[in-house]
Coordinates of C-alpha atoms and ligand atoms in Angstrom, one line a residue:
M1 CA 16.0 -61.2 34.9
V2 CA 15.2 -64.9 35.7
S3 CA 16.0 -67.2 32.8
R4 CA 13.1 -69.5 31.4
V5 CA 13.8 -73.3 31.9
I6 CA 11.8 -75.6 29.9
P7 CA 12.1 -79.3 31.1
V8 CA 12.9 -81.7 28.6
D9 CA 11.1 -85.0 27.9
P10 CA 11.8 -88.1 30.0
F11 CA 15.0 -89.8 28.8
D12 CA 17.4 -92.6 29.0
L13 CA 21.1 -91.3 28.5
V14 CA 23.7 -93.8 28.4
I15 CA 27.4 -92.4 28.7
F16 CA 30.0 -95.0 27.2
G17 CA 33.4 -93.8 28.9
G18 CA 31.1 -92.7 31.6
T19 CA 34.4 -93.1 33.9
G20 CA 36.5 -91.0 31.6
D21 CA 38.0 -87.5 32.1
L22 CA 35.3 -85.7 29.8
A23 CA 32.5 -87.4 31.7
R24 CA 34.1 -86.4 35.0
R25 CA 34.9 -82.7 34.2
K26 CA 32.1 -81.7 31.7
I27 CA 29.1 -84.2 31.1
L28 CA 28.1 -85.3 34.6
P29 CA 28.8 -82.0 36.2
G30 CA 26.8 -80.5 33.3
L31 CA 23.9 -82.9 33.8
F32 CA 23.8 -82.0 37.6
R33 CA 23.6 -78.3 36.8
R34 CA 20.6 -78.9 34.7
Y35 CA 19.2 -80.8 37.2
C36 CA 19.5 -78.2 39.8
A37 CA 18.0 -75.6 37.1
G38 CA 14.8 -77.9 37.0
Q39 CA 15.3 -78.8 33.6
M40 CA 15.7 -82.6 34.0
P41 CA 12.3 -84.6 34.5
E42 CA 11.7 -86.8 37.2
D43 CA 11.9 -89.7 34.7
A44 CA 15.4 -89.1 33.5
R45 CA 18.1 -91.8 33.8
I46 CA 21.6 -91.7 33.2
T47 CA 23.7 -94.8 33.0
G48 CA 27.3 -94.9 33.0
A49 CA 28.9 -97.6 30.9
A50 CA 32.7 -98.6 31.0
R51 CA 35.2 -101.2 31.4
S52 CA 35.8 -100.5 35.1
D53 CA 34.3 -102.9 37.7
L54 CA 31.8 -100.8 39.5
D55 CA 28.1 -101.2 40.6
D56 CA 25.5 -98.5 41.0
D57 CA 26.7 -97.2 44.3
G58 CA 30.3 -97.1 43.2
Y59 CA 29.4 -95.2 40.3
R60 CA 27.3 -92.8 42.4
A61 CA 30.4 -92.1 44.5
F62 CA 32.5 -91.4 41.6
V63 CA 29.8 -88.9 40.1
A64 CA 29.5 -87.3 43.6
E65 CA 33.1 -86.6 43.7
A66 CA 33.2 -85.3 40.2
I67 CA 30.4 -82.8 41.0
R68 CA 32.1 -81.6 44.0
E69 CA 35.3 -80.8 42.1
F70 CA 33.9 -79.5 38.8
G71 CA 30.2 -78.8 39.6
G72 CA 30.8 -75.0 40.3
G73 CA 29.9 -75.2 43.7
R74 CA 26.4 -76.0 43.3
A75 CA 24.3 -77.1 46.2
C76 CA 25.8 -80.3 46.9
E77 CA 25.0 -80.5 50.7
D78 CA 21.5 -79.7 50.9
G79 CA 20.2 -82.9 49.5
T80 CA 20.1 -82.0 45.9
L81 CA 23.0 -84.0 44.9
E82 CA 21.6 -87.0 46.7
Q83 CA 18.5 -86.6 44.6
F84 CA 20.2 -86.3 41.4
L85 CA 22.5 -89.4 42.3
Q86 CA 19.3 -91.5 42.4
R87 CA 18.8 -91.0 38.6
L88 CA 22.3 -92.6 37.9
G89 CA 23.4 -96.3 37.5
Y90 CA 26.3 -98.1 36.0
V91 CA 26.9 -101.3 33.8
T92 CA 30.1 -102.7 33.0
V93 CA 30.5 -103.3 29.4
D94 CA 33.0 -104.4 27.0
A95 CA 32.8 -102.5 23.9
K96 CA 34.4 -105.2 21.8
G97 CA 32.8 -108.3 23.5
E98 CA 29.4 -109.5 24.7
A99 CA 29.7 -108.6 28.4
G100 CA 27.4 -106.3 30.1
W101 CA 25.0 -105.5 26.9
A102 CA 21.9 -107.7 28.0
E103 CA 22.2 -106.0 31.2
L104 CA 22.3 -102.5 29.7
R105 CA 19.4 -103.7 27.4
A106 CA 17.4 -104.4 30.5
R107 CA 18.2 -101.0 31.9
V108 CA 16.8 -98.7 29.1
R109 CA 13.0 -98.3 28.9
P110 CA 10.9 -98.4 25.9
G111 CA 8.9 -95.4 24.6
L112 CA 11.2 -92.7 26.2
V113 CA 14.0 -90.3 24.2
R114 CA 17.1 -92.6 24.2
A115 CA 20.7 -91.2 23.7
F116 CA 24.1 -92.9 23.6
Y117 CA 27.0 -90.6 24.4
F118 CA 30.2 -92.1 22.7
S119 CA 32.7 -90.5 25.4
V120 CA 35.2 -92.8 24.0
A121 CA 38.2 -93.2 21.6
P122 CA 37.0 -92.9 17.8
S123 CA 38.5 -96.4 17.1
L124 CA 35.6 -97.8 19.4
F125 CA 32.9 -96.0 17.5
G126 CA 32.2 -99.0 15.1
D127 CA 32.5 -101.5 17.7
L128 CA 29.7 -99.6 20.0
A129 CA 27.5 -98.9 17.1
E130 CA 27.6 -102.5 16.2
R131 CA 26.7 -103.7 19.7
L132 CA 23.7 -101.2 20.0
R133 CA 22.2 -102.9 16.9
Q134 CA 23.2 -106.4 17.7
F135 CA 21.8 -106.2 21.4
D136 CA 18.6 -104.2 20.2
L137 CA 19.4 -101.1 22.1
A138 CA 19.3 -99.0 19.0
T139 CA 16.1 -97.8 17.8
D140 CA 15.2 -95.8 14.7
Q141 CA 14.6 -92.8 17.0
C142 CA 17.6 -92.9 19.4
R143 CA 20.6 -90.6 19.1
I144 CA 24.2 -91.2 19.4
V145 CA 26.7 -88.3 20.4
V146 CA 30.2 -88.4 19.2
E147 CA 33.1 -86.1 20.4
K148 CA 36.0 -84.5 18.5
P149 CA 38.4 -85.6 17.2
F150 CA 36.3 -86.6 14.4
G151 CA 39.0 -88.0 12.5
H152 CA 42.6 -87.2 12.1
D153 CA 42.3 -86.2 8.3
L154 CA 39.8 -86.3 5.5
A155 CA 40.3 -90.0 4.8
S156 CA 39.7 -91.0 8.7
A157 CA 36.8 -88.8 9.1
R158 CA 35.1 -90.2 5.8
T159 CA 35.8 -93.7 7.1
L160 CA 34.2 -92.6 10.5
N161 CA 31.2 -91.3 8.8
A162 CA 30.8 -94.5 6.9
T163 CA 31.1 -96.4 10.0
L164 CA 28.4 -94.5 11.9
A165 CA 26.1 -94.4 8.6
R166 CA 26.1 -98.2 8.5
H167 CA 24.1 -98.1 11.6
F168 CA 22.5 -94.7 11.9
D169 CA 20.8 -92.2 10.0
E170 CA 22.4 -88.7 9.7
S171 CA 19.5 -87.3 11.8
Q172 CA 20.5 -89.6 14.7
I173 CA 24.0 -88.3 14.9
Y174 CA 25.1 -85.5 17.1
R175 CA 28.8 -84.4 16.5
I176 CA 29.8 -82.1 19.4
D177 CA 31.9 -79.0 18.8
H178 CA 31.5 -77.4 22.2
Y179 CA 32.3 -74.0 20.7
L180 CA 28.7 -74.1 19.1
G181 CA 27.2 -74.3 22.6
K182 CA 28.9 -71.3 23.8
E183 CA 26.4 -68.6 24.7
T184 CA 28.1 -65.8 22.8
V185 CA 28.6 -68.0 19.9
Q186 CA 24.9 -68.0 19.5
N187 CA 24.5 -64.6 20.4
L188 CA 26.5 -63.9 17.3
M189 CA 23.8 -65.4 15.3
A190 CA 21.3 -63.2 17.2
V191 CA 23.3 -59.9 16.6
R192 CA 23.9 -60.7 13.0
F193 CA 20.3 -61.8 12.0
G194 CA 18.1 -60.4 14.6
N195 CA 19.1 -56.5 13.9
M196 CA 18.8 -54.4 10.8
L197 CA 21.9 -52.5 11.7
F198 CA 24.8 -54.9 11.0
E199 CA 23.7 -57.0 8.0
P200 CA 23.9 -54.3 5.5
L201 CA 27.4 -53.6 6.3
W202 CA 28.5 -57.1 6.5
N203 CA 30.7 -57.6 3.5
A204 CA 33.7 -56.8 1.8
Q205 CA 32.5 -53.3 0.7
Y206 CA 32.5 -52.4 4.5
V207 CA 34.6 -54.6 6.3
D208 CA 38.3 -54.3 6.1
H209 CA 39.1 -57.6 7.8
I210 CA 38.1 -60.0 10.4
Q211 CA 40.1 -61.4 13.4
I212 CA 39.4 -64.6 15.2
T213 CA 41.4 -65.2 18.1
V214 CA 41.2 -68.3 20.7
A215 CA 44.2 -67.8 23.2
E216 CA 45.0 -70.1 26.1
T217 CA 47.1 -69.8 29.1
V218 CA 47.0 -73.7 29.8
G219 CA 50.1 -75.9 28.1
V220 CA 49.4 -79.4 26.6
G221 CA 50.9 -81.1 30.0
G222 CA 48.9 -84.1 30.6
R223 CA 47.6 -84.7 27.3
G224 CA 50.8 -84.5 25.4
S225 CA 50.7 -87.8 23.6
Y226 CA 47.3 -87.0 22.2
Y227 CA 48.3 -83.3 21.4
D228 CA 51.7 -84.1 19.9
K229 CA 49.9 -86.2 17.0
S230 CA 47.5 -83.4 16.6
G231 CA 48.8 -79.8 16.9
A232 CA 46.7 -76.5 16.9
M233 CA 45.9 -77.0 13.4
R234 CA 44.0 -80.3 14.0
D235 CA 43.0 -79.5 17.7
M236 CA 41.7 -76.1 17.3
V237 CA 41.5 -74.7 13.9
Q238 CA 39.8 -77.4 11.9
N239 CA 37.0 -77.5 14.2
H240 CA 36.5 -74.7 16.7
L241 CA 38.0 -71.6 14.7
M242 CA 36.3 -72.9 11.5
Q243 CA 33.0 -73.1 13.3
L244 CA 33.4 -69.4 14.4
L245 CA 34.5 -68.5 10.8
C246 CA 31.3 -70.1 9.4
L247 CA 29.0 -68.5 11.7
I248 CA 30.7 -64.8 10.9
A249 CA 30.8 -65.5 7.3
M250 CA 27.6 -67.4 6.3
E251 CA 24.8 -66.0 4.3
P252 CA 21.6 -65.7 6.5
P253 CA 20.0 -69.1 6.7
A254 CA 16.2 -69.1 5.7
R255 CA 15.4 -70.4 9.2
F256 CA 17.2 -71.3 12.3
E257 CA 16.9 -75.0 11.8
P258 CA 19.4 -77.4 11.4
D259 CA 20.0 -78.0 7.9
S260 CA 19.3 -74.5 7.0
V261 CA 22.1 -73.4 9.2
R262 CA 24.5 -76.3 8.4
D263 CA 23.9 -75.9 4.6
E264 CA 25.1 -72.2 4.8
K265 CA 28.1 -73.0 7.1
L266 CA 29.2 -75.7 4.5
K267 CA 29.2 -73.2 1.5
V268 CA 31.6 -71.0 3.6
I269 CA 34.1 -74.1 4.1
R270 CA 33.6 -74.9 0.5
A271 CA 34.4 -71.4 -0.8
L272 CA 37.9 -70.9 1.3
D273 CA 40.6 -70.7 -0.8
P274 CA 43.5 -73.0 -0.3
V275 CA 45.9 -71.2 2.5
D276 CA 49.2 -70.1 0.8
W277 CA 51.9 -71.3 3.2
H278 CA 53.6 -68.0 3.4
H279 CA 50.4 -66.9 5.3
V280 CA 50.6 -69.2 8.1
V281 CA 52.7 -69.0 11.1
R282 CA 53.3 -72.0 13.5
G283 CA 54.9 -71.6 17.1
Q284 CA 55.9 -73.8 20.0
Y285 CA 56.2 -72.5 23.5
E286 CA 59.4 -72.2 25.2
P287 CA 60.0 -73.2 28.8
D288 CA 59.8 -70.4 31.3
G289 CA 61.6 -70.8 34.5
D290 CA 60.2 -73.9 36.2
Q291 CA 57.5 -74.2 33.7
P292 CA 58.1 -76.8 31.0
G293 CA 58.3 -75.9 27.4
Y294 CA 56.3 -77.5 24.8
R295 CA 58.7 -80.3 23.9
E296 CA 58.9 -81.4 27.6
D297 CA 55.2 -81.4 28.2
A298 CA 54.8 -83.3 24.9
E299 CA 57.6 -85.8 26.1
N300 CA 58.9 -85.5 22.8
P301 CA 62.5 -83.6 22.5
R302 CA 62.4 -83.2 18.8
S303 CA 58.8 -82.4 18.3
T304 CA 57.9 -80.4 15.4
T305 CA 54.2 -80.1 16.4
E306 CA 52.7 -76.5 16.7
S307 CA 51.1 -75.2 19.9
F308 CA 50.3 -72.0 18.1
V309 CA 49.1 -71.1 14.7
A310 CA 48.2 -67.8 12.8
L311 CA 47.0 -67.9 9.2
K312 CA 45.4 -65.5 6.8
C313 CA 42.6 -66.9 4.5
H314 CA 40.2 -65.7 2.0
I315 CA 36.8 -66.7 1.1
S316 CA 36.0 -66.6 -2.6
N317 CA 32.3 -65.5 -2.8
W318 CA 30.3 -62.4 -3.6
R319 CA 30.1 -61.3 0.0
W320 CA 33.8 -61.6 1.2
A321 CA 36.2 -61.5 -2.0
G322 CA 38.9 -59.2 -1.1
T323 CA 38.3 -59.2 3.0
P324 CA 41.0 -61.2 4.7
F325 CA 40.2 -63.4 7.7
Y326 CA 43.0 -63.8 10.2
L327 CA 42.7 -66.8 12.5
R328 CA 45.0 -67.4 15.5
T329 CA 45.1 -69.8 18.4
G330 CA 47.6 -71.2 20.8
K331 CA 48.6 -72.4 24.4
R332 CA 50.4 -70.6 27.0
L333 CA 49.8 -67.2 25.8
R334 CA 49.3 -64.0 27.6
A335 CA 45.8 -64.5 28.6
R336 CA 42.6 -66.8 28.3
A337 CA 40.9 -64.8 25.8
S338 CA 38.7 -65.6 22.7
E339 CA 37.3 -63.0 20.6
I340 CA 35.8 -62.4 17.2
A341 CA 36.8 -58.9 15.9
V342 CA 34.9 -57.5 12.9
V343 CA 37.1 -54.5 11.7
F344 CA 35.1 -52.1 9.5
K345 CA 36.9 -49.8 6.7
D346 CA 37.9 -46.3 7.1
A347 CA 35.1 -43.7 6.6
P348 CA 35.7 -42.7 2.7
H349 CA 36.7 -39.2 3.6
S350 CA 37.7 -37.5 6.9
I351 CA 36.1 -34.0 7.3
F352 CA 38.3 -33.6 10.4
G353 CA 41.7 -33.7 8.5
S354 CA 44.5 -36.0 8.8
E355 CA 45.4 -34.5 12.3
A356 CA 42.2 -36.3 13.5
G357 CA 43.9 -39.4 13.0
R358 CA 42.8 -42.9 11.8
H359 CA 39.6 -44.3 13.3
R360 CA 37.7 -47.5 12.7
N361 CA 34.7 -49.0 14.0
V362 CA 35.3 -52.4 15.4
L363 CA 32.5 -54.9 16.4
S364 CA 34.1 -57.2 19.1
I365 CA 32.4 -60.3 20.1
R366 CA 33.9 -61.6 23.2
L367 CA 33.6 -65.3 23.8
Q368 CA 35.3 -65.8 27.0
P369 CA 35.9 -64.7 29.6
N370 CA 33.8 -61.8 30.4
E371 CA 31.2 -62.6 27.4
G372 CA 29.9 -59.6 25.8
I373 CA 29.5 -57.5 22.6
T374 CA 31.3 -54.2 22.1
L375 CA 31.1 -51.6 19.2
G376 CA 34.0 -49.3 19.0
V377 CA 32.6 -46.0 17.9
T378 CA 34.6 -42.6 17.5
I379 CA 33.4 -39.5 19.1
K380 CA 34.7 -36.1 20.1
E381 CA 37.2 -36.0 22.9
P382 CA 35.2 -33.9 25.4
G383 CA 36.5 -30.3 26.3
P384 CA 37.5 -27.1 24.3
G385 CA 40.6 -27.0 21.8
G386 CA 39.0 -28.1 18.7
M387 CA 38.0 -31.4 17.2
R388 CA 40.1 -34.3 18.5
L389 CA 38.5 -37.7 17.8
I390 CA 38.8 -40.7 20.2
D391 CA 37.3 -44.3 20.2
V392 CA 35.0 -45.4 22.7
P393 CA 33.2 -48.8 23.2
L394 CA 29.3 -49.1 23.1
D395 CA 29.4 -51.9 25.6
M396 CA 26.8 -54.8 25.3
S397 CA 28.4 -56.8 28.2
F398 CA 25.8 -59.2 29.2
A399 CA 26.4 -59.0 32.8
D400 CA 25.7 -55.3 32.9
A401 CA 22.9 -55.3 30.4
L402 CA 21.0 -58.3 31.6
G403 CA 21.7 -58.4 35.3
P404 CA 23.4 -61.0 37.5
D405 CA 21.5 -63.8 36.2
A406 CA 23.4 -63.5 32.9
A407 CA 26.5 -64.6 34.2
D408 CA 24.6 -67.9 35.2
V409 CA 24.1 -69.2 31.6
P410 CA 24.3 -72.9 31.0
D411 CA 27.9 -74.1 29.8
A412 CA 28.2 -75.5 26.4
Y413 CA 28.1 -79.0 27.3
E414 CA 24.9 -78.5 29.5
R415 CA 23.2 -76.8 26.5
L416 CA 24.3 -79.4 24.0
I417 CA 23.3 -82.4 25.9
M418 CA 19.9 -80.8 26.4
D419 CA 19.7 -80.2 22.8
V420 CA 20.4 -83.8 22.1
I421 CA 17.5 -84.9 24.3
R422 CA 15.1 -82.5 22.5
G423 CA 16.5 -83.8 19.2
N424 CA 17.8 -80.2 17.9
Q425 CA 20.8 -80.8 15.5
T426 CA 21.1 -77.0 14.7
L427 CA 24.4 -76.6 17.1
F428 CA 26.0 -79.7 15.7
M429 CA 28.1 -80.6 13.1
R430 CA 27.0 -82.6 9.9
G431 CA 29.3 -85.0 8.6
D432 CA 29.9 -83.3 5.1
E433 CA 30.8 -80.0 7.2
V434 CA 33.5 -82.0 9.1
E435 CA 34.9 -83.6 5.8
A436 CA 35.0 -80.3 4.1
A437 CA 36.9 -78.8 6.9
W438 CA 39.3 -81.5 6.8
A439 CA 39.7 -81.1 3.1
W440 CA 40.6 -77.6 3.5
T441 CA 43.3 -78.2 6.6
D442 CA 44.9 -81.6 5.1
P443 CA 47.0 -79.8 2.3
L444 CA 48.4 -77.3 4.8
I445 CA 49.5 -80.1 7.3
A446 CA 50.8 -82.1 4.3
G447 CA 52.9 -79.2 3.2
W448 CA 54.6 -78.8 6.6
E449 CA 55.2 -82.3 6.5
T450 CA 57.0 -82.5 3.2
R451 CA 58.7 -79.3 3.7
G452 CA 60.2 -80.4 7.2
D453 CA 58.6 -77.3 8.7
V454 CA 59.8 -76.3 12.1
P455 CA 57.6 -74.2 14.2
K456 CA 58.8 -70.8 15.8
P457 CA 59.8 -70.8 19.4
Y458 CA 57.7 -68.2 21.7
D459 CA 57.8 -67.1 25.1
T460 CA 55.1 -68.2 27.7
G461 CA 52.8 -65.3 28.3
S462 CA 53.5 -63.7 25.0
S463 CA 51.2 -63.1 21.9
G464 CA 52.9 -65.9 20.1
P465 CA 55.9 -65.8 17.7
D466 CA 56.9 -62.3 16.4
D467 CA 56.2 -63.8 12.8
S468 CA 52.7 -63.8 13.8
L469 CA 52.7 -60.0 14.2
M470 CA 54.5 -59.6 10.8
L471 CA 51.7 -61.7 9.4
M472 CA 49.5 -58.6 9.9
H473 CA 52.1 -55.7 9.7
R474 CA 52.9 -56.8 6.2
D475 CA 49.3 -55.9 5.4
G476 CA 49.4 -52.9 7.4
R477 CA 47.1 -54.3 9.9
K478 CA 47.8 -55.3 13.6
W479 CA 46.3 -58.1 15.9
R480 CA 44.3 -56.8 18.8
E481 CA 45.7 -57.3 22.3
I482 CA 45.2 -60.6 23.9
R483 CA 43.6 -59.1 27.2
P484 CA 42.2 -61.2 30.0
Ligands
BG6_501 C1 39.3 -78.4 23.2 C2 40.7 -78.8 22.8 O1 38.6 -79.0 22.0 O2 39.0 -77.1 23.5 C3 41.9 -78.1 23.9 O3 41.1 -80.2 22.6 C4 41.3 -76.8 24.5 O4 43.0 -78.1 23.3 C5 39.9 -76.7 24.6 O5 42.0 -76.5 25.4 C6 39.4 -75.2 24.7 O6 37.9 -75.1 25.1 P1 37.5 -73.8 26.0 O7 36.1 -74.1 26.2 O8 38.3 -74.0 27.3 O9 38.0 -73.0 25.3

């Protein structure tokens, strides 16, 4: 199966923070892969803009190195990389001053799609937005892309939204949550709304509970100073897990269009009950042999920031009243594995008797690695000797079903940047969604602070603190295993 690539319109993309870590690891290699895929027109130009004193050639050398390191082994030696680099340039700019802006103005061309990627600290968003207006770089059609963290709490997110709104219309602002760019996350919508099979069962009457797990094996070493002020709740739950929860729980939007989808996601966030603090478990990873523990990684020996969080929450609306949602995420866990599992209720009556055991259908949507969707169904164990039941997976793993090309899907950043160029905001967060998500997480975080809550230690390579298992056991349920 060969995937169809539709080239985008010619564009000028300016990356502020063009020499930063995100640009190096994700944005530039992602753009290169789109170039290799034939999606980038001849007339596309990418301009790095940052404080470092570089010229065009210096930047091209920097980008070439980034692509060799993070480009996923794409054809770097056959001339393709050289051709791609010809589309790149660099301007030294001072976000808070006047230097470089006139030159940048001279580089962007009239009449083309124009996008500015703010890959910088949020404290610079206001300055950049102001300079873009002052130096006549911003047009009514231009787009700006901003990264998480989008605020630290509700108040700071409101301030950021207000700052951007002074210079740009909401339709020009693309707030990235890279989880929305993951292939399987979008497939989740295709499965839900493209099939008759699931939607009638997608409610509290048939769904016992839903589990969302985003487990990582990495620690926070190297980014401890950011992470220690953030923790798993702000770094992962407020955004990535919340977005997954929205997509799984939302009502069918009227159309697959930006505001139809985002209106439905917002309704889910607003229908979330406040979380009972007894239903939250926080953890911190311990040292393991030579591997440092969280506190060493964060360089804060008394840190009470969580590197793991598990919680139970409820959505108070007609569809979901009574169905708990369990969310968990953490660093240095047993495996890198992200999964959403929809666990259906037991059949109302077992004609096979109690010795047949308890069997439940589970729809598992595997985000990474080994993307795919599996439906666990109950069948008879083959062979004589009576009716014994077993659970087997109906496997819709993409690589098997769609052939080798399926493994070659664009990574989240590639897809999202191309959506910016196309002007499609469906997979980007709207300002009111971000604020609603903070309004839900703020009281929990404030509660930890006032109670002086200390996270529970957990072993590297485990599934998190035992209390997280208890969160499920108390309800007669259990987490699915974290498997690579
Ligand atoms: C980022 C978080 O947004 O997502 C990181 O800041 C986390 O802490 C990362 O490691 C996980 O992304 P992915 O795509 O590797 O699952």
